[in-house]
Amino acid sequence: MVNLKLFTLWVLAILYSLRVSSASESFFINFGSPENVTVNNRTFDSDNNLGREIFDSTRATSVNTTDTNSLPKGDESTLFQTARVFTEESRFRFPIEQHGWFLIRLYFLPFLSSSRDLTTARFSVLAQNFTLIRDYKPSKTSVVKEYSLNVSTNNLSLDFRPETGSFAFVNALEVFRIPENLLPEEAGLIGTQKNLKLRTHAMETVSRVNMGNLSVSRDQDKLWRQWDSDSEYIVEAHFGTPVMNLEAVNFSAGGIKDDIAPVYVYGTATRLNSEDNPTTNANLTWTFKIEPGFDYFVRFHFCNIIVNSFGSKRQIVFDIFVNSEKVESIDMTEVANGTLGAPYFVDAVMRKARSREGALNLSVGGVMDVSYPISFINGFELLKLSNDKRSLDASDVVFPDGSSRNKSSNPSIGLIAGLSAALCVALLFGVVMFSWCVRKRRRRNRQMQTVHSRGDEQIRKNETGESLIFSSSKIGYRFPLALIKEATDDFDESLVIGVGGFGKVYKGVLRDKTEIAVKRGAPQSHQGLAEFKTEIEMLSQFRHRHLVSLIGYCDENSEMIIVYEYMEKGTLRNHLYDSDNPRLSWRQRLEVCVGAARGLHYLHTGSTRAIIHRDVKSANILLDENFMAKVADFGLSKTGPDLDQTYVSTAVKGSFGYLDPEYLTRQQLTEKSDVYSFGVVMLEVLCGRPVIDPSLPREEVNLIEWAMKLVKKGKLEEIMDPILEGKVKLEELKKYCEVTEKCLAQNGIDRPTMGDLLWNLEFMLQVQAKDEKAAMVDDKPEASVAGSTVQFSVNGVGDIAGVSMSKVFAQMVREETR
Ligand SMILES: *[C@@H]1O[C@H](CO)[C@@H](O)[C@H](O)[C@H]1NC(C)=O
Ligand SMILES: *[C@@H]1O[C@H](CO)[C@@H](O)[C@H](O)[C@H]1NC(C)=O
Ligand SMILES: *[C@@H]1O[C@H](CO)[C@@H](O)[C@H](O)[C@H]1NC(C)=O
Ligand SMILES: *[C@@H]1O[C@H](CO)[C@@H](O)[C@H](O)[C@H]1NC(C)=O
Ligand SMILES: *[C@@H]1O[C@H](CO)[C@@H](O)[C@H](O)[C@H]1NC(C)=O
Ligand SMILES: *[C@@H]1O[C@H](CO)[C@@H](O)[C@H](O)[C@H]1NC(C)=O
Ligand SMILES: *[C@@H]1O[C@H](CO)[C@@H](O)[C@H](O)[C@H]1NC(C)=O
Ligand SMILES: *[C@@H]1O[C@H](CO)[C@@H](O)[C@H](O)[C@H]1NC(C)=O
Ligand SMILES: *[C@@H]1O[C@H](CO)[C@@H](O)[C@H](O)[C@H]1NC(C)=O
Ligand SMILES: *[C@@H]1O[C@H](CO)[C@@H](O)[C@H](O)[C@H]1NC(C)=O
Ligand SMILES: *[C@@H]1O[C@H](CO)[C@@H](O)[C@H](O)[C@H]1NC(C)=O
């Protein structure tokens, strides 16, 4: 009886979950992989989980790449590692609850697998009977193709059709509903009074551009759209100046939500450079490649984020052109009745007859007779519309004179010659690479066999060849103690490169000459063991350019040893103060901040549940031989709050001086606690002094208190590291202090997210780089700081060297609870 009840409950639960999952109408699929992967906050399910009603996966085989080096960089790379191969026509049917706009993304990377060479694939892809791709011959690099279409059937159909004798493949796929107001019902045809209805067309995204010389990555966009930097399209870059002012964007004015375009698009712009010359008379122009014979939907994004420097009364009027045809006059005083920062966009369609050239030029230009004319644009989107043969493929174009651009028919002799020459070079290159790889692999294998003669199963299992120690095996490599003793001369004191709360850190060298850092836990404390475990789990789960990589660990004989990649330049702290190392330049400091922020941003957003580092400080940011920053020491890290909670309640841990006051008083931990600690690091970076320095006069002991007081008074130069004097422009210093101050806000909600922070830092770095380039002309470049000897002696963790610290602490707590 009870069992029956349970069973009913179980069935109900399953039915409910089915209903819920189809109601979300989102399908993210990682083809060929047995695992689900989370990329930028959405989970791509293994295609093994696909319901039969969507696709019968038994009819297709999965393949793995054998060459992980060819994978693109970045978080998306895991999606490209595997694929599904279709040898016959295959149809997906995605159930749709409500008619409307959907977005499809297809991921392709033709790799070499053990059973197939995907570059030989030839196939067509259709969605709802629209030809998205015909006779596709995959290019060598990874491609993400994006389409939007209006679905008014109960299923969205997607067909993969191999050419006879060939096959089709796909690495990953996204299908999801987009907001209905994202695309208009119709748009005006440029140069006419007519409108074109859009819902009867499928659209392919050709270019999506963020002005202001910065790209916007998929994780910064609600619909995971990639926005390229305009710098690759702008024609005469010296006419333009990038502008950024994220704070100015006001989504409550103008009635546009941030799903139209994120704040990162509206908060940056490229403006006509007219400050030096009041009579500037020029257009800013960007040029885009297009395929002749199609209509194109264009969208121009505007947001007045620049007017403040001219006063708000300033009239701003300019025109936008497409291929010399005027599209519209923009009068900023009319946008949302002149509210500053109101996002705004203009849509239009460019007819095919006007685009036989294969290029689309976008221009914005000032209206004549205005001194210091202002014109600018924040973003631009270019979408190809399907033609009346329901196709988006260039081979389906028929020009008025009857000619077509069929790709496969009579290619010219020159093309054939070029192709065969390229083929020869590629072959030669391939042969050389292949033999090189084989040699390298053999050598490695031999080394590994001698080094690890004990025979560890994890190593045996790994057959892909590349680097065995650094393999992506999930748990990391368990080193024999003997090997670690050998690498560190039996933990020789002369090899100690750091001492922390956890124990000592040694430099070591493996037999294959790999340099390593060995952290050896002091004899058991219970807490040490927990942190040891956390650190290994975290590090083996997360791999990122800006997180220190785990090489392995050793728990033999109750040892707690963690082996990391060796970071030649040691800690950030030791390049700021209290050491003989040359001090970092301002640009290096910004680069380090950007790197560390990237690592933390990845921790916060790289998986469905955020990871909070909890111990961000300058001694936990390490620098490699090129001064690239990596975040280290994950012993205190914690998984962030569940979706239904806003914080994790936990005992306070972390390093003195860096602790988030909110966390300190309420024991509530969020990602913003890391942001606070990062703000403290930014202060250290600027001021070049420790967070707590008992040797200083009383009011200067606490860096945060002292610096923030002076910042509020506007005495920015007084807190700056004297070494930097004259090297940082006042406005950049201001911006830096402003951002730092926000990170140090009392309440977490007032602090920026790591993503916003990263964005700001990147922009500052870019400005600095530009300034330096300009300065190079008459100034000799600064001597580089390279060449310093390897040294990193980490002082005790909180390094609260006695001295009336309890007083400072008490005062701090009082300050926060006030
Ligand atoms: C992947 O996610 C699905 C639910 O979306 C779940 O049923 C399945 O067990 C997961 N697979 C793995 C390997 O985690
Ligand atoms: C991740 O997704 C959740 C739920 O859809 C959302 O609330 C959250 O803001 C997203 N986070 C990011 C960084 O996009
Ligand atoms: C949608 O797919 C389901 C399952 O394959 C099928 O039963 C249904 O008839 C399809 N509906 C339409 C309109 O094609
Ligand atoms: C692909 O690799 C995964 C693990 O990396 C493995 O489980 C799977 O069996 C492989 N599939 C094929 C077809 O080789
Ligand atoms: C696609 O074409 C087939 C046959 O031509 C037709 O039965 C089907 O309804 C069409 N589907 C859509 C979504 O237009
Ligand atoms: C597009 O969607 C609308 C409603 O959302 C529907 O009425 C219309 O028939 C659809 N048009 C096409 C061509 O699919
Ligand atoms: C755009 O940024 C790149 C590097 O990010 C830089 O080299 C270039 O000079 C910048 N262009 C402008 C116009 O600022
Ligand atoms: C944003 O716009 C609304 C509507 O115009 C206005 O009431 C509000 O003050 C604006 N907010 C800011 C911060 O300017
Ligand atoms: C676009 O601009 C480029 C560079 O200014 C010019 O060479 C080209 O002819 C223009 N193309 C069109 C279609 O206006
Ligand atoms: C800007 O471009 C438009 C269209 O090509 C042209 O009519 C106008 O004269 C240009 N303005 C300047 C100042 O070059
Ligand atoms: C602009 O002002 C007019 C009249 O005052 C008002 O009707 C309209 O709603 C306002 N528009 C916006 C976007 O605030």
Short mmCIF file of C-alpha atoms in Angstrom, two decimals, residues 430-440:
data_model
loop_
_atom_site.label_atom_id
_atom_site.label_comp_id
_atom_site.label_asym_id
_atom_site.label_seq_id
_atom_site.Cartn_x
_atom_site.Cartn_y
_atom_site.Cartn_z
CA GLY A 430 50.63 18.10 -40.70
CA VAL A 431 53.36 15.53 -41.25
CA VAL A 432 55.90 17.61 -39.36
CA MET A 433 53.48 18.26 -36.50
CA PHE A 434 52.47 14.65 -36.36
CA SER A 435 55.98 13.30 -36.06
CA TRP A 436 56.82 15.99 -33.54
CA CYS A 437 53.81 15.09 -31.43
CA VAL A 438 54.54 11.39 -31.60
CA ARG A 439 58.13 11.98 -30.52
CA LYS A 440 57.09 14.23 -27.70
#
